[in-house]
Coordinates of C-alpha atoms in Angstrom, one line a residue:
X6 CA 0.0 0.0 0.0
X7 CA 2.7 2.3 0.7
X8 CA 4.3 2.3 -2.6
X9 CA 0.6 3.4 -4.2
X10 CA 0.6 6.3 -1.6
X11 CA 4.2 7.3 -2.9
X12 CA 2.4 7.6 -6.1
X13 CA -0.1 9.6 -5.1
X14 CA 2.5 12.2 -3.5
X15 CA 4.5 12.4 -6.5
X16 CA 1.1 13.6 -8.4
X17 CA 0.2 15.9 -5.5
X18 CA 3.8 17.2 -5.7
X19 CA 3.6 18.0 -9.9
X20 CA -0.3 19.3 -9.3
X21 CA 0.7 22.9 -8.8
X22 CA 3.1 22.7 -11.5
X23 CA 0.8 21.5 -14.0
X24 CA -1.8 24.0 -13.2
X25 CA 1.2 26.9 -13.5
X26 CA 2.8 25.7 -16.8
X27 CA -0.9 24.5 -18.9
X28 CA -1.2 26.8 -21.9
X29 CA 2.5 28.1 -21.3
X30 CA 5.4 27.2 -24.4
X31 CA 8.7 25.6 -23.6
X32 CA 11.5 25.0 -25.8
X33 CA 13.7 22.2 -25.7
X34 CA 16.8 21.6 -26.8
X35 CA 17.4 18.3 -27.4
X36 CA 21.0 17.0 -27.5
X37 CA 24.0 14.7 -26.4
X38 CA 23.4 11.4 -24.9
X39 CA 19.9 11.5 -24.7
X40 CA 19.9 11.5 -29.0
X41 CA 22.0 8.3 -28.7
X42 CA 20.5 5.6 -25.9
X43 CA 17.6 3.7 -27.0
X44 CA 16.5 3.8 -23.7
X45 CA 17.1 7.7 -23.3
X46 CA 15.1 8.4 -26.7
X47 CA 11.9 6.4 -25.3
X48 CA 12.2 8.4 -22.1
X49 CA 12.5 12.0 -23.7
X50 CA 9.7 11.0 -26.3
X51 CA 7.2 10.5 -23.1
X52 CA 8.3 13.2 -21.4
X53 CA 7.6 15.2 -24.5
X54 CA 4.2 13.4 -25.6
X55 CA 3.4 14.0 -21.4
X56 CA 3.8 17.9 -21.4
X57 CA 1.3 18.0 -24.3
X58 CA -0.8 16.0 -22.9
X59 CA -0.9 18.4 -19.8
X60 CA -1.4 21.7 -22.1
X61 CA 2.1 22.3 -22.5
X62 CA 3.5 24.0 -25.7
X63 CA 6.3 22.2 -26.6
X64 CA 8.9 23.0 -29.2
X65 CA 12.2 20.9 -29.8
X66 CA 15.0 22.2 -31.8
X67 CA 17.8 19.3 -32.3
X68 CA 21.4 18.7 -32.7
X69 CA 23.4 16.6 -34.1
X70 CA 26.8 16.7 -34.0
X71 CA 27.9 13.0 -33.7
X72 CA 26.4 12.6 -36.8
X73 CA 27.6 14.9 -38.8
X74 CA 31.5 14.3 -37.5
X75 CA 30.5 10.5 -38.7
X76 CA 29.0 11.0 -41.9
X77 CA 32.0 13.3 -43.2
X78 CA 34.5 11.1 -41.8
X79 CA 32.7 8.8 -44.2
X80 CA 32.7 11.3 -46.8
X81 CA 36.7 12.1 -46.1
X82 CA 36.0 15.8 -45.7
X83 CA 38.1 16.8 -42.4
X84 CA 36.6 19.4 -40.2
X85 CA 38.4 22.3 -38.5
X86 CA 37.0 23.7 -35.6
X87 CA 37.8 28.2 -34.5
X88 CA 37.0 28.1 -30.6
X89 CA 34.6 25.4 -31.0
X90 CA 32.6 26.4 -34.2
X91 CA 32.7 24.4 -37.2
X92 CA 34.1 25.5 -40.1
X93 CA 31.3 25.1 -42.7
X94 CA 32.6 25.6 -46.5
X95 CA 30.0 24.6 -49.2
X96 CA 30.6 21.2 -49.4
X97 CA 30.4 20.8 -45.6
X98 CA 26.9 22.9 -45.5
X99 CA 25.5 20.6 -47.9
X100 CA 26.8 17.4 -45.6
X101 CA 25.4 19.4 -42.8
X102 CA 22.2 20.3 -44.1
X103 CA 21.5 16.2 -45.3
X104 CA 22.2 14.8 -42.0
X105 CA 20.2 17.4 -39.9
X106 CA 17.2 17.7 -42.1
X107 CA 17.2 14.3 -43.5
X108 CA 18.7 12.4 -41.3
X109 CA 18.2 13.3 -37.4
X110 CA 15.4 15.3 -37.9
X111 CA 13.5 12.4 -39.1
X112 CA 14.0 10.2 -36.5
X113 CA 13.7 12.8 -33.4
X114 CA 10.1 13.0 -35.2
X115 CA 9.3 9.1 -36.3
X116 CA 10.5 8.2 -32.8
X117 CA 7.6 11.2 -31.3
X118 CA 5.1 9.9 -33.3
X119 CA 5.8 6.4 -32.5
X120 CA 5.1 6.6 -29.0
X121 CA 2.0 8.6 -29.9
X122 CA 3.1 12.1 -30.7
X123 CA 1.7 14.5 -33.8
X124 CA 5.3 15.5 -34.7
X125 CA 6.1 17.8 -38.0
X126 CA 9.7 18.1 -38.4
X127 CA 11.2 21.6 -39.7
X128 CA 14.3 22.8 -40.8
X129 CA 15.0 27.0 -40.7
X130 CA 13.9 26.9 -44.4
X131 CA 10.6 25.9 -44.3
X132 CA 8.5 29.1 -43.9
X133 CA 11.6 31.0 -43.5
X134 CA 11.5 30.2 -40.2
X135 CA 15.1 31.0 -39.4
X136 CA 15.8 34.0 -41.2
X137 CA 19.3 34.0 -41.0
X138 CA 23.1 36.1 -41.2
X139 CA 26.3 35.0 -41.1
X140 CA 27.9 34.9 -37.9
X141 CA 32.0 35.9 -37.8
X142 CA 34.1 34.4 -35.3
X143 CA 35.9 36.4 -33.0
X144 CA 39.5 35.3 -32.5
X145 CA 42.4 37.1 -30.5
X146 CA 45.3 37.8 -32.7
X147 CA 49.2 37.7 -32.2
X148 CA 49.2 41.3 -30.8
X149 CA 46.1 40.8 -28.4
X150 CA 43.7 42.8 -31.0
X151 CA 40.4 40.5 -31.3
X152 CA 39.9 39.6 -34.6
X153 CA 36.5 38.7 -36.9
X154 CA 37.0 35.3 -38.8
X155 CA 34.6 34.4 -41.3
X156 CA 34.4 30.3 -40.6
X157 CA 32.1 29.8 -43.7
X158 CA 28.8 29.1 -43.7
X159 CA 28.0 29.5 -40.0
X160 CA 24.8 31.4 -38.7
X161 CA 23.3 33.3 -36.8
X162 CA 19.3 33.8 -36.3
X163 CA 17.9 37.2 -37.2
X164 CA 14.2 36.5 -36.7
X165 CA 12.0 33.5 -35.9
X166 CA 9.0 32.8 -38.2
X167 CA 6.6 32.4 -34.9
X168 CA 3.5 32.1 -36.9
X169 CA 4.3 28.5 -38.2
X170 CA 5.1 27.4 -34.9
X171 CA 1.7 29.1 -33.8
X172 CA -0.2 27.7 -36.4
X173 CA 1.6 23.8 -35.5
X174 CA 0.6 24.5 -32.0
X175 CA -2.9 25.4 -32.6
X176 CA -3.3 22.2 -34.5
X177 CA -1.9 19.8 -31.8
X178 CA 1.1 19.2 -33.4
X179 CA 4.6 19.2 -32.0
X180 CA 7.3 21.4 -33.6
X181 CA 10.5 19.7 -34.4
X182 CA 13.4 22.0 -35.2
X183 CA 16.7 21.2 -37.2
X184 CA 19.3 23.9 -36.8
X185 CA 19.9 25.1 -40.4
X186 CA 18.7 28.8 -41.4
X187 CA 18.6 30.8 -44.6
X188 CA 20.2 33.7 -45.3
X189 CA 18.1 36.6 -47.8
X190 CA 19.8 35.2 -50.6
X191 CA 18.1 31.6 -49.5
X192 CA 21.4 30.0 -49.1
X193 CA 21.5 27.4 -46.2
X194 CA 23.5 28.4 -42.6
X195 CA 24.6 25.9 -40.3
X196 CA 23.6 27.2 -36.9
X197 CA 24.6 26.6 -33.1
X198 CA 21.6 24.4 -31.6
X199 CA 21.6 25.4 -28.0
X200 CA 22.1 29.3 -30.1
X201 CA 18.6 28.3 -32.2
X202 CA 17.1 26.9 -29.2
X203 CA 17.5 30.2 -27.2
X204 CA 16.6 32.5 -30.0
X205 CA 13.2 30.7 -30.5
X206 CA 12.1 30.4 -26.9
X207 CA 12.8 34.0 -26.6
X208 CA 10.6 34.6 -29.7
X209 CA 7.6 32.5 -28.9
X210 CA 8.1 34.8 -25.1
X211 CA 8.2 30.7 -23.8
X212 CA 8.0 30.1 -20.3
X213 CA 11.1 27.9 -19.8
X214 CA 14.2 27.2 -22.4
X215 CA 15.7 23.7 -21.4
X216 CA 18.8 22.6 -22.7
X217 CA 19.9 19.2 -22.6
X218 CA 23.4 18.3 -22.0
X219 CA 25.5 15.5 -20.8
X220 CA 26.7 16.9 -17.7
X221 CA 24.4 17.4 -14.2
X222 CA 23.9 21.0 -15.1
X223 CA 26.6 24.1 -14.1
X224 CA 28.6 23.1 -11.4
X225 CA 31.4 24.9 -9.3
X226 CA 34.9 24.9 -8.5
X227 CA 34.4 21.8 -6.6
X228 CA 32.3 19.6 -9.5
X229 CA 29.1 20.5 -7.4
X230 CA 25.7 21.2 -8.9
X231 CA 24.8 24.4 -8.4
X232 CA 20.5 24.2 -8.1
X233 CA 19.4 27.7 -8.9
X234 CA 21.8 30.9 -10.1
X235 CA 20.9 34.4 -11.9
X236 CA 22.6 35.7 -14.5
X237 CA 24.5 37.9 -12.2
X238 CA 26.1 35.3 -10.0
X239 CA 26.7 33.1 -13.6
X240 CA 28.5 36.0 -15.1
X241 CA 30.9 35.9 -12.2
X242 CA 31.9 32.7 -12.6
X243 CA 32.9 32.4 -15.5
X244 CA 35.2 35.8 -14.5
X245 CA 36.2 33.6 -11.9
X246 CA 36.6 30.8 -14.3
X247 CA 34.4 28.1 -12.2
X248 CA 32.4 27.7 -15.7
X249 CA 34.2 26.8 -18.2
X250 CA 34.8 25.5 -21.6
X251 CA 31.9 24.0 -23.5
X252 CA 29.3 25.7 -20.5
X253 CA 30.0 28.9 -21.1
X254 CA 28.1 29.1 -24.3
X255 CA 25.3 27.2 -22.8
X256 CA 24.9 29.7 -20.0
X257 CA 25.2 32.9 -22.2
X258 CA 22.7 31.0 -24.5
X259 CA 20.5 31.1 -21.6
X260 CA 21.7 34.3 -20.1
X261 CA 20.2 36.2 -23.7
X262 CA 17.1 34.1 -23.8
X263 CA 16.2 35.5 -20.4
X264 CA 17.1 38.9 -21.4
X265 CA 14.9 38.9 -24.1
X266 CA 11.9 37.7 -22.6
X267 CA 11.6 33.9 -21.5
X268 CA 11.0 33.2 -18.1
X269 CA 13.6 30.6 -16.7
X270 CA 15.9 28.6 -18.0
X271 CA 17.2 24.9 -17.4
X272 CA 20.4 22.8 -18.0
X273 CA 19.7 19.7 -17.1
X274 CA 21.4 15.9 -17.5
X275 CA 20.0 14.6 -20.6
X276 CA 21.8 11.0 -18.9
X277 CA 18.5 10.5 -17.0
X278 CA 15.7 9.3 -17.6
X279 CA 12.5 11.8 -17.3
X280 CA 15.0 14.2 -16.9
X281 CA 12.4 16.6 -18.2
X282 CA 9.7 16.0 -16.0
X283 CA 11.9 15.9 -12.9
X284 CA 12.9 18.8 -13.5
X285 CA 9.7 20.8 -14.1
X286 CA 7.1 18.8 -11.9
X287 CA 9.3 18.5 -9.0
X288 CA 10.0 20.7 -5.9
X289 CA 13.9 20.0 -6.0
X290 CA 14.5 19.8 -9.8
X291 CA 17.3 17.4 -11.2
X292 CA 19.7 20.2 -12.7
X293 CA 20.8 23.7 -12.9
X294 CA 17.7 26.8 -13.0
X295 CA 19.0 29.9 -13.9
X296 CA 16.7 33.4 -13.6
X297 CA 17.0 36.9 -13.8

């Protein structure tokens, strides 16, 4: 009997949550180790298909950057990387563009709607709904002077079509996004997913931005998890180098996305399973919540 109880105080313990977030939008971005585990996939598809169920808005904007390291190793193009950003030359954006769109993007949304979702998968062309500019590097020369590098085909997001997603919404159906824009011109850009993620939640004025990763969420000096920050106390980390290396752009992805409207944001450990809905429906949260 006790372990039916236990289940009935988990559900009192998400009631106030549901109530809160019903009719709200998140955006997820969906990345990492979660993209890769059978087991992982199931578990973010229900969490997905559960939030919609409960009301929820839900928008997902992918990665997919095993895949694309794989598929031009195949191809024997060799990437080069400027402080983490791909460089992206024609023949690379067109690699790119085949394995997000046509590849990943496919199965996020196959593996939705097999475990009872209405997923319609997008890339930033359809509807130009990544209008989109290209984004220069910024590298520190020889003499100290910071420098602008143009790495190619690289992006960044200049407006979000909100309308399609609206119109998706409206009809039940669950937004899956691929991270390739286009430019006036309608050339393709390959884009920074956690970067897309951010600049669509702050858009659509969502209620949470949630960004997978394969890490607990930001941690400090000491490798602890650090529950709940604001941007304040973030940007003194990284000063104080505490966060570092690949979290840095994470955090500033969130720290812009709260500027410009959304209301929290989440890193969480796409490792676990339900990672979503312990983090949203519960009163201690799995990961890292970062505010104002």
């Amino acid at each position: 009997m006790k372990h039916l109880i236990d289940k009935a105080s988990t559900l009192m313990e998400a009631l106030p949550y549901i109530r809160r977030f019903s009719g709200k939008t998140f955006v997820i971005k969906y990345g990492g180790h979660a993209m890769a585990d059978e087991r992982l996939k199931e578990s973010f598809a229900l969490d997905v298909i559960m939030l919609r169920s409960l009301g929820i808005n839900t928008v997902i904007v992918h990665g997919g950057g095993p895949q694309i390291n794989e598929t031009l190793k195949r191809y024997g193009i060799v990437s080069e990387f400027v402080r983490g950003m791909r460089v992206t030359d024609a023949e690379t954006m067109s690699v790119v563009e085949m394995v997000l769109v046509g590849q990943v993007n496919k199965e996020v949304v196959g593996y939705l709607n097999q475990h009872g979702g209405r997923a319609v998968g997008l890339s930033g062309k359809d509807g130009t709904l990544l209008l989109s500019r290209k984004l220069l590097q910024e590298i520190t020369a020889e003499d100290g002077r910071l420098e602008q590098v143009d790495i190619g085909y690289v992006g960044d997001v200049v407006k979000v079509n909100t309308d399609l997603i609206r119109t998706l919404e409206q009809g039940g159906y669950l937004p899956v996004i691929a991270p390739v824009g286009v430019g006036p011109a309608g050339e393709s850009y390959n884009i920074n997913a956690d970067l897309v993620a951010g600049r669509v939640a702050a858009a659509l004025n969502a209620e949470k931005l949630i960004l997978l990763t394969d890490t607990p969420g930001v941690l400090d000096r000491d490798k602890n998890l650090i529950p709940n920050i604001c941007v304040a106390d973030m940007h003194r980390l990284i000063r104080e180098e505490a966060i570092t290396g690949g979290m840095i752009p994470k955090v500033v992805c969130c720290a812009d996305a709260l500027h410009d409207g959304v209301k929290k944001a989440h890193i969480i450990d796409g490792r676990m399973e339900h990672a979503v809905l312990l983090e949203i429906f519960t009163d201690g949260g799995i990961g890292t919540e970062i505010v104002r």
